[in-house]
Amino acid sequence: MLLPRDFIRRCAASYPDKAAFVDGDRIASWGAMHERSGRLAGALQAMGVAKGDVVAILSHDHLEVVEHWFACMKLGAVRVGINWRYAPREILHLIRDAGARILFVQANCVALLDEIRGEIDSAGVRLIGYGEDHGLPDDYETLLTNHSAPVELPPLAPEDLIALSYTTGTTGLPKGALWTQRGVLDCVVNSMLQLGLRYEDSYFAPFPMAGVPILCGTLGMVTGMTVILPDGDFNPQRALELMTRHRATAAIFVPTMLQAVLNAYKAGDYDLSALRLLTYGSSPATPALIRNAMETFGCEIMQLYGLTESTAGWLSFLRHDEHLRGLAGEP
């Protein structure tokens, strides 16, 4: 069976120099993403991380989050993303509940661990920092420099775990949904088929990648398209700058983001003439917002619905022609 990790290798082999991800002023090719994630997987393997071990990351949305995800795929490790907006006790709950052995931490998130650092250390969790002045025992880039041996890819089965994705739900502490190799494979392939995204596309994906949006942010591995990351966190003006600079042909927003982007677009000077597909989801959108978006951007629009527990899916798609029916009298 084809595995998610196979897509990374195939993109690197077919499009080694093509831009895979844009992160602010950094652009990483498919060849570089394959090489760096492979070295990271090899470094983790040298630390004793094996198939089924949990490797977590606490970070804003940058290239390192994707490299970590790809490294886990290759190694057969279980990826856990931790939302930096969580309170320290929620962060500790995720680490304990998942049984994380390794925690990668961006420098500007290290302070979130201050009040729980003793409990993290006593649990034997190894901390690896990235970014300037993180002050943690191990450094991300140093690991990549010192561990050049390739990862030994373990055999994987379709039902092997690939990630625990935590969802807050409505009550209690965050709960981890189990994602399998097959579930992620089905999600990314089905999403690309339904959305019609292709090699030539440049896709803006500004959702926080701690949870389900890690799938939105890495759909490009199916076709080799370019994914534009939000340069850390979503900001409507910065989003429009990146979409203009990199000629975004598709994008995804939640309704509140979409409204903010519309407001900023009308107040500024941006060129979104390359945009052909706008997707949205996660919460209700009013007919007025949808009409505003369609009239402003003049592109096709689709709504996606899925669940963390279903590996996103997506479970249903409201297509462009159905939006046109709604706006023509069936709201």
Short mmCIF file of N, CA, C and O in Angstrom, two decimals, residues 213-323:
data_model
loop_
_atom_site.label_atom_id
_atom_site.label_comp_id
_atom_site.label_asym_id
_atom_site.label_seq_id
_atom_site.Cartn_x
_atom_site.Cartn_y
_atom_site.Cartn_z
N PRO A 213 -5.64 21.17 10.76
CA PRO A 213 -5.05 21.95 9.66
C PRO A 213 -3.67 21.50 9.22
O PRO A 213 -3.20 21.96 8.17
N ILE A 214 -3.00 20.61 9.96
CA ILE A 214 -1.74 20.07 9.44
C ILE A 214 -2.00 19.35 8.12
O ILE A 214 -1.13 19.30 7.25
N LEU A 215 -3.22 18.82 7.96
CA LEU A 215 -3.57 18.16 6.70
C LEU A 215 -3.79 19.19 5.59
O LEU A 215 -3.31 19.01 4.47
N CYS A 216 -4.51 20.27 5.90
CA CYS A 216 -4.68 21.35 4.90
C CYS A 216 -3.33 21.90 4.48
O CYS A 216 -3.09 22.15 3.29
N GLY A 217 -2.44 22.06 5.44
CA GLY A 217 -1.15 22.67 5.17
C GLY A 217 -0.17 21.79 4.44
O GLY A 217 0.89 22.27 4.01
N THR A 218 -0.49 20.51 4.28
CA THR A 218 0.45 19.61 3.59
C THR A 218 -0.21 18.84 2.45
O THR A 218 0.30 17.82 2.02
N LEU A 219 -1.34 19.33 1.95
CA LEU A 219 -2.00 18.69 0.81
C LEU A 219 -1.10 18.67 -0.42
O LEU A 219 -1.23 17.81 -1.29
N GLY A 220 -0.17 19.60 -0.49
CA GLY A 220 0.69 19.70 -1.66
C GLY A 220 1.52 18.46 -1.92
O GLY A 220 1.99 18.25 -3.04
N MET A 221 1.71 17.61 -0.91
CA MET A 221 2.55 16.43 -1.12
C MET A 221 1.91 15.44 -2.10
O MET A 221 2.59 14.57 -2.62
N VAL A 222 0.61 15.59 -2.37
CA VAL A 222 -0.05 14.68 -3.32
C VAL A 222 0.32 15.04 -4.76
O VAL A 222 0.59 14.15 -5.58
N THR A 223 0.32 16.32 -5.09
CA THR A 223 0.53 16.75 -6.47
C THR A 223 1.82 17.53 -6.70
O THR A 223 2.19 17.78 -7.84
N GLY A 224 2.47 17.97 -5.61
CA GLY A 224 3.65 18.80 -5.76
C GLY A 224 3.35 20.28 -5.85
O GLY A 224 4.24 21.08 -6.15
N MET A 225 2.10 20.69 -5.56
CA MET A 225 1.78 22.11 -5.59
C MET A 225 2.52 22.84 -4.44
O MET A 225 3.05 22.21 -3.52
N THR A 226 2.53 24.15 -4.52
CA THR A 226 3.16 24.98 -3.49
C THR A 226 2.13 25.37 -2.44
O THR A 226 1.01 25.77 -2.77
N VAL A 227 2.51 25.26 -1.16
CA VAL A 227 1.66 25.71 -0.07
C VAL A 227 2.29 26.94 0.57
O VAL A 227 3.49 26.94 0.90
N ILE A 228 1.49 27.98 0.73
CA ILE A 228 1.94 29.21 1.38
C ILE A 228 1.48 29.18 2.83
O ILE A 228 0.27 29.13 3.11
N LEU A 229 2.42 29.18 3.75
CA LEU A 229 2.12 29.20 5.18
C LEU A 229 1.90 30.65 5.64
O LEU A 229 2.33 31.59 4.95
N PRO A 230 1.28 30.86 6.81
CA PRO A 230 0.90 32.22 7.21
C PRO A 230 2.02 33.04 7.82
O PRO A 230 1.76 34.13 8.33
N ASP A 231 3.27 32.54 7.81
CA ASP A 231 4.39 33.27 8.41
C ASP A 231 4.21 33.37 9.93
O ASP A 231 4.36 34.43 10.52
N GLY A 232 3.86 32.24 10.54
CA GLY A 232 3.71 32.18 12.00
C GLY A 232 2.27 32.09 12.42
O GLY A 232 1.83 31.07 12.94
N ASP A 233 1.51 33.15 12.21
CA ASP A 233 0.09 33.19 12.59
C ASP A 233 -0.67 34.04 11.59
O ASP A 233 -0.09 34.90 10.91
N PHE A 234 -1.97 33.82 11.53
CA PHE A 234 -2.80 34.56 10.57
C PHE A 234 -2.89 36.02 10.93
O PHE A 234 -3.15 36.41 12.07
N ASN A 235 -2.66 36.85 9.93
CA ASN A 235 -2.88 38.29 9.99
C ASN A 235 -3.44 38.68 8.63
O ASN A 235 -2.83 38.34 7.60
N PRO A 236 -4.58 39.36 8.55
CA PRO A 236 -5.21 39.57 7.24
C PRO A 236 -4.35 40.36 6.26
O PRO A 236 -4.29 40.01 5.07
N GLN A 237 -3.66 41.40 6.74
CA GLN A 237 -2.81 42.17 5.84
C GLN A 237 -1.62 41.33 5.35
O GLN A 237 -1.28 41.35 4.16
N ARG A 238 -1.01 40.59 6.28
CA ARG A 238 0.12 39.74 5.90
C ARG A 238 -0.35 38.63 4.95
O ARG A 238 0.35 38.29 4.00
N ALA A 239 -1.54 38.10 5.21
CA ALA A 239 -2.09 37.07 4.32
C ALA A 239 -2.22 37.60 2.90
O ALA A 239 -1.82 36.94 1.93
N LEU A 240 -2.75 38.80 2.75
CA LEU A 240 -2.93 39.38 1.42
C LEU A 240 -1.60 39.70 0.75
O LEU A 240 -1.45 39.56 -0.47
N GLU A 241 -0.61 40.11 1.55
CA GLU A 241 0.72 40.36 0.99
C GLU A 241 1.32 39.07 0.42
O GLU A 241 1.87 39.06 -0.69
N LEU A 242 1.21 37.98 1.20
CA LEU A 242 1.77 36.70 0.76
C LEU A 242 1.01 36.15 -0.46
O LEU A 242 1.62 35.63 -1.40
N MET A 243 -0.30 36.28 -0.43
CA MET A 243 -1.10 35.80 -1.56
C MET A 243 -0.80 36.60 -2.83
O MET A 243 -0.76 36.04 -3.93
N THR A 244 -0.57 37.89 -2.68
CA THR A 244 -0.23 38.73 -3.83
C THR A 244 1.15 38.39 -4.36
O THR A 244 1.35 38.18 -5.56
N ARG A 245 2.14 38.31 -3.45
CA ARG A 245 3.53 38.08 -3.85
C ARG A 245 3.71 36.73 -4.54
O ARG A 245 4.44 36.61 -5.52
N HIS A 246 3.01 35.71 -4.03
CA HIS A 246 3.22 34.36 -4.53
C HIS A 246 2.09 33.89 -5.46
O HIS A 246 1.99 32.70 -5.74
N ARG A 247 1.27 34.82 -5.89
CA ARG A 247 0.24 34.55 -6.90
C ARG A 247 -0.63 33.36 -6.48
O ARG A 247 -0.76 32.36 -7.21
N ALA A 248 -1.21 33.45 -5.29
CA ALA A 248 -2.04 32.37 -4.78
C ALA A 248 -3.20 32.09 -5.72
O ALA A 248 -3.92 33.01 -6.13
N THR A 249 -3.38 30.82 -6.05
CA THR A 249 -4.50 30.42 -6.91
C THR A 249 -5.65 29.82 -6.11
O THR A 249 -6.75 29.67 -6.62
N ALA A 250 -5.38 29.45 -4.84
CA ALA A 250 -6.42 28.87 -3.98
C ALA A 250 -6.10 29.22 -2.54
O ALA A 250 -4.94 29.49 -2.20
N ALA A 251 -7.14 29.22 -1.72
CA ALA A 251 -6.95 29.56 -0.30
C ALA A 251 -8.06 28.92 0.51
O ALA A 251 -9.12 28.56 -0.01
N ILE A 252 -7.80 28.80 1.82
CA ILE A 252 -8.81 28.29 2.74
C ILE A 252 -8.87 29.21 3.96
O ILE A 252 -7.83 29.65 4.46
N PHE A 253 -10.10 29.52 4.41
CA PHE A 253 -10.30 30.38 5.57
C PHE A 253 -11.46 29.86 6.40
O PHE A 253 -12.35 29.18 5.87
N VAL A 254 -11.47 30.21 7.67
CA VAL A 254 -12.70 30.10 8.45
C VAL A 254 -13.46 31.41 8.22
O VAL A 254 -12.87 32.41 7.80
N PRO A 255 -14.77 31.43 8.47
CA PRO A 255 -15.54 32.64 8.15
C PRO A 255 -15.02 33.93 8.80
O PRO A 255 -15.03 34.99 8.15
N THR A 256 -14.56 33.86 10.04
CA THR A 256 -14.04 35.09 10.68
C THR A 256 -12.79 35.57 9.96
O THR A 256 -12.59 36.79 9.80
N MET A 257 -11.94 34.65 9.54
CA MET A 257 -10.75 35.04 8.75
C MET A 257 -11.16 35.66 7.43
O MET A 257 -10.59 36.67 6.99
N LEU A 258 -12.15 35.04 6.77
CA LEU A 258 -12.60 35.51 5.47
C LEU A 258 -13.12 36.94 5.57
O LEU A 258 -12.82 37.79 4.71
N GLN A 259 -13.88 37.23 6.63
CA GLN A 259 -14.38 38.59 6.81
C GLN A 259 -13.24 39.58 7.01
O GLN A 259 -13.23 40.68 6.44
N ALA A 260 -12.24 39.18 7.80
CA ALA A 260 -11.08 40.05 8.04
C ALA A 260 -10.30 40.30 6.75
O ALA A 260 -9.83 41.42 6.50
N VAL A 261 -10.15 39.26 5.93
CA VAL A 261 -9.44 39.40 4.66
C VAL A 261 -10.21 40.33 3.71
O VAL A 261 -9.62 41.18 3.04
N LEU A 262 -11.53 40.18 3.67
CA LEU A 262 -12.34 41.06 2.83
C LEU A 262 -12.19 42.52 3.25
O LEU A 262 -12.03 43.41 2.41
N ASN A 263 -12.23 42.75 4.56
CA ASN A 263 -12.09 44.13 5.06
C ASN A 263 -10.72 44.71 4.68
O ASN A 263 -10.62 45.86 4.23
N ALA A 264 -9.68 43.91 4.87
CA ALA A 264 -8.32 44.39 4.58
C ALA A 264 -8.12 44.60 3.07
O ALA A 264 -7.45 45.55 2.65
N TYR A 265 -8.69 43.70 2.28
CA TYR A 265 -8.55 43.80 0.83
C TYR A 265 -9.18 45.10 0.31
O TYR A 265 -8.59 45.78 -0.54
N LYS A 266 -10.34 45.42 0.82
CA LYS A 266 -11.03 46.63 0.35
C LYS A 266 -10.35 47.91 0.84
O LYS A 266 -10.51 48.97 0.23
N ALA A 267 -9.59 47.79 1.94
CA ALA A 267 -8.90 48.96 2.48
C ALA A 267 -7.49 49.13 1.94
O ALA A 267 -6.84 50.15 2.18
N GLY A 268 -7.00 48.13 1.19
CA GLY A 268 -5.61 48.16 0.75
C GLY A 268 -5.48 48.07 -0.76
O GLY A 268 -6.43 48.31 -1.51
N ASP A 269 -4.27 47.71 -1.20
CA ASP A 269 -3.97 47.60 -2.62
C ASP A 269 -3.28 46.25 -2.85
O ASP A 269 -2.06 46.13 -2.71
N TYR A 270 -4.07 45.25 -3.18
CA TYR A 270 -3.55 43.89 -3.35
C TYR A 270 -4.02 43.33 -4.68
O TYR A 270 -5.07 43.72 -5.20
N ASP A 271 -3.26 42.39 -5.21
CA ASP A 271 -3.59 41.76 -6.48
C ASP A 271 -3.87 40.28 -6.27
O ASP A 271 -2.94 39.49 -6.09
N LEU A 272 -5.14 39.92 -6.28
CA LEU A 272 -5.52 38.51 -6.15
C LEU A 272 -6.12 37.99 -7.45
O LEU A 272 -6.98 37.11 -7.46
N SER A 273 -5.64 38.52 -8.57
CA SER A 273 -6.20 38.13 -9.86
C SER A 273 -5.92 36.68 -10.21
O SER A 273 -6.60 36.10 -11.06
N ALA A 274 -4.94 36.05 -9.54
CA ALA A 274 -4.64 34.64 -9.81
C ALA A 274 -5.57 33.70 -9.06
O ALA A 274 -5.63 32.50 -9.37
N LEU A 275 -6.33 34.22 -8.10
CA LEU A 275 -7.16 33.36 -7.25
C LEU A 275 -8.31 32.77 -8.05
O LEU A 275 -9.10 33.48 -8.65
N ARG A 276 -8.39 31.43 -8.06
CA ARG A 276 -9.46 30.75 -8.80
C ARG A 276 -10.38 29.95 -7.90
O ARG A 276 -11.48 29.59 -8.29
N LEU A 277 -9.94 29.65 -6.64
CA LEU A 277 -10.75 28.84 -5.74
C LEU A 277 -10.59 29.33 -4.31
O LEU A 277 -9.47 29.45 -3.81
N LEU A 278 -11.72 29.59 -3.68
CA LEU A 278 -11.74 29.99 -2.28
C LEU A 278 -12.53 28.93 -1.51
O LEU A 278 -13.67 28.63 -1.86
N THR A 279 -11.92 28.35 -0.48
CA THR A 279 -12.60 27.34 0.32
C THR A 279 -12.74 27.85 1.75
O THR A 279 -11.93 28.65 2.23
N TYR A 280 -13.78 27.38 2.42
CA TYR A 280 -14.01 27.82 3.81
C TYR A 280 -14.70 26.70 4.56
O TYR A 280 -15.24 25.75 3.99
N GLY A 281 -14.69 26.82 5.89
CA GLY A 281 -15.35 25.82 6.73
C GLY A 281 -15.10 26.08 8.19
O GLY A 281 -14.61 27.14 8.57
N SER A 282 -15.49 25.12 9.01
CA SER A 282 -15.29 25.05 10.48
C SER A 282 -16.39 25.71 11.29
O SER A 282 -16.58 25.38 12.45
N SER A 283 -17.12 26.66 10.70
CA SER A 283 -18.23 27.31 11.42
C SER A 283 -19.18 27.91 10.39
O SER A 283 -18.80 28.08 9.23
N PRO A 284 -20.41 28.25 10.80
CA PRO A 284 -21.39 28.79 9.84
C PRO A 284 -20.93 30.10 9.21
O PRO A 284 -20.29 30.93 9.85
N ALA A 285 -21.27 30.27 7.94
CA ALA A 285 -21.02 31.52 7.22
C ALA A 285 -22.36 32.05 6.72
O ALA A 285 -23.19 31.29 6.23
N THR A 286 -22.57 33.34 6.85
CA THR A 286 -23.85 33.92 6.43
C THR A 286 -23.90 34.05 4.91
O THR A 286 -22.87 34.20 4.25
N PRO A 287 -25.12 34.02 4.34
CA PRO A 287 -25.24 34.29 2.90
C PRO A 287 -24.62 35.62 2.49
O PRO A 287 -24.03 35.72 1.42
N ALA A 288 -24.70 36.62 3.37
CA ALA A 288 -24.13 37.93 3.04
C ALA A 288 -22.61 37.85 2.90
O ALA A 288 -22.03 38.45 2.00
N LEU A 289 -21.96 37.10 3.78
CA LEU A 289 -20.50 36.95 3.71
C LEU A 289 -20.11 36.20 2.44
O LEU A 289 -19.16 36.58 1.75
N ILE A 290 -20.84 35.14 2.13
CA ILE A 290 -20.54 34.35 0.93
C ILE A 290 -20.71 35.20 -0.33
O ILE A 290 -19.88 35.19 -1.24
N ARG A 291 -21.80 35.95 -0.39
CA ARG A 291 -22.05 36.80 -1.56
C ARG A 291 -20.95 37.86 -1.69
O ARG A 291 -20.45 38.13 -2.79
N ASN A 292 -20.57 38.44 -0.57
CA ASN A 292 -19.52 39.45 -0.55
C ASN A 292 -18.21 38.88 -1.10
O ASN A 292 -17.53 39.49 -1.94
N ALA A 293 -17.86 37.67 -0.65
CA ALA A 293 -16.61 37.04 -1.10
C ALA A 293 -16.65 36.74 -2.59
O ALA A 293 -15.68 36.98 -3.32
N MET A 294 -17.77 36.21 -3.07
CA MET A 294 -17.87 35.86 -4.49
C MET A 294 -17.82 37.10 -5.37
O MET A 294 -17.19 37.10 -6.42
N GLU A 295 -18.49 38.16 -4.95
CA GLU A 295 -18.50 39.38 -5.74
C GLU A 295 -17.15 40.08 -5.70
O GLU A 295 -16.72 40.69 -6.70
N THR A 296 -16.46 40.01 -4.57
CA THR A 296 -15.19 40.70 -4.41
C THR A 296 -14.07 40.00 -5.16
O THR A 296 -13.28 40.64 -5.87
N PHE A 297 -13.99 38.69 -5.03
CA PHE A 297 -12.85 37.95 -5.58
C PHE A 297 -13.15 37.33 -6.95
O PHE A 297 -12.22 36.99 -7.68
N GLY A 298 -14.43 37.17 -7.29
CA GLY A 298 -14.79 36.67 -8.61
C GLY A 298 -14.24 35.30 -8.94
O GLY A 298 -13.90 35.01 -10.09
N CYS A 299 -14.15 34.44 -7.92
CA CYS A 299 -13.61 33.09 -8.14
C CYS A 299 -14.63 32.05 -7.67
O CYS A 299 -15.66 32.39 -7.08
N GLU A 300 -14.33 30.79 -7.93
CA GLU A 300 -15.20 29.72 -7.43
C GLU A 300 -15.04 29.59 -5.91
O GLU A 300 -14.01 29.95 -5.35
N ILE A 301 -16.08 29.06 -5.29
CA ILE A 301 -16.07 28.94 -3.83
C ILE A 301 -16.61 27.56 -3.44
O ILE A 301 -17.52 27.03 -4.08
N MET A 302 -15.98 26.96 -2.43
CA MET A 302 -16.42 25.66 -1.91
C MET A 302 -16.37 25.68 -0.39
O MET A 302 -15.51 26.32 0.21
N GLN A 303 -17.33 24.97 0.20
CA GLN A 303 -17.35 24.81 1.65
C GLN A 303 -17.01 23.37 1.99
O GLN A 303 -17.44 22.43 1.32
N LEU A 304 -16.19 23.19 3.04
CA LEU A 304 -15.76 21.86 3.46
C LEU A 304 -16.29 21.57 4.86
O LEU A 304 -16.31 22.45 5.72
N TYR A 305 -16.70 20.32 5.08
CA TYR A 305 -17.11 19.91 6.42
C TYR A 305 -16.44 18.59 6.78
O TYR A 305 -16.48 17.64 6.00
N GLY A 306 -15.82 18.56 7.94
CA GLY A 306 -15.17 17.34 8.39
C GLY A 306 -15.04 17.35 9.90
O GLY A 306 -15.46 18.29 10.57
N LEU A 307 -14.46 16.29 10.43
CA LEU A 307 -14.29 16.14 11.88
C LEU A 307 -12.86 15.71 12.18
O LEU A 307 -12.25 14.98 11.40
N THR A 308 -12.36 16.15 13.32
CA THR A 308 -11.05 15.66 13.76
C THR A 308 -11.07 14.15 13.84
O THR A 308 -10.12 13.47 13.43
N GLU A 309 -12.18 13.59 14.34
CA GLU A 309 -12.27 12.14 14.55
C GLU A 309 -12.29 11.36 13.25
O GLU A 309 -12.04 10.16 13.24
N SER A 310 -12.61 12.01 12.14
CA SER A 310 -12.65 11.32 10.84
C SER A 310 -11.40 11.63 10.01
O SER A 310 -11.41 11.46 8.80
N THR A 311 -10.33 12.07 10.68
CA THR A 311 -9.11 12.54 9.99
C THR A 311 -9.50 13.63 8.99
O THR A 311 -9.04 13.65 7.85
N ALA A 312 -10.33 14.52 9.46
CA ALA A 312 -10.89 15.62 8.65
C ALA A 312 -11.80 15.06 7.58
O ALA A 312 -13.01 15.20 7.63
N GLY A 313 -11.28 14.38 6.61
CA GLY A 313 -12.15 13.74 5.60
C GLY A 313 -11.80 14.16 4.19
O GLY A 313 -10.84 13.66 3.64
N TRP A 314 -12.45 15.11 3.66
CA TRP A 314 -13.60 15.80 4.30
C TRP A 314 -14.87 14.99 4.05
O TRP A 314 -14.96 14.24 3.09
N LEU A 315 -15.88 15.19 4.92
CA LEU A 315 -17.09 14.38 4.83
C LEU A 315 -18.07 14.92 3.81
O LEU A 315 -18.86 14.17 3.24
N SER A 316 -18.07 16.23 3.60
CA SER A 316 -18.98 16.78 2.59
C SER A 316 -18.38 18.05 2.00
O SER A 316 -17.55 18.71 2.62
N PHE A 317 -18.81 18.34 0.78
CA PHE A 317 -18.36 19.53 0.05
C PHE A 317 -19.60 20.23 -0.51
O PHE A 317 -20.41 19.60 -1.18
N LEU A 318 -19.72 21.52 -0.22
CA LEU A 318 -20.75 22.33 -0.87
C LEU A 318 -20.05 23.02 -2.04
O LEU A 318 -19.19 23.88 -1.84
N ARG A 319 -20.43 22.64 -3.24
CA ARG A 319 -19.69 23.05 -4.42
C ARG A 319 -20.10 24.44 -4.92
O ARG A 319 -21.07 25.03 -4.45
N HIS A 320 -19.34 24.92 -5.88
CA HIS A 320 -19.57 26.26 -6.40
C HIS A 320 -20.97 26.40 -7.01
O HIS A 320 -21.67 27.38 -6.75
N ASP A 321 -21.39 25.40 -7.80
CA ASP A 321 -22.70 25.51 -8.42
C ASP A 321 -23.82 25.50 -7.37
O ASP A 321 -24.87 26.12 -7.57
N GLU A 322 -23.58 24.82 -6.26
CA GLU A 322 -24.57 24.81 -5.18
C GLU A 322 -24.60 26.16 -4.47
O GLU A 322 -25.67 26.61 -4.02
N HIS A 323 -23.46 26.82 -4.37
CA HIS A 323 -23.46 28.19 -3.85
C HIS A 323 -24.24 29.13 -4.75
O HIS A 323 -25.01 29.98 -4.28
#
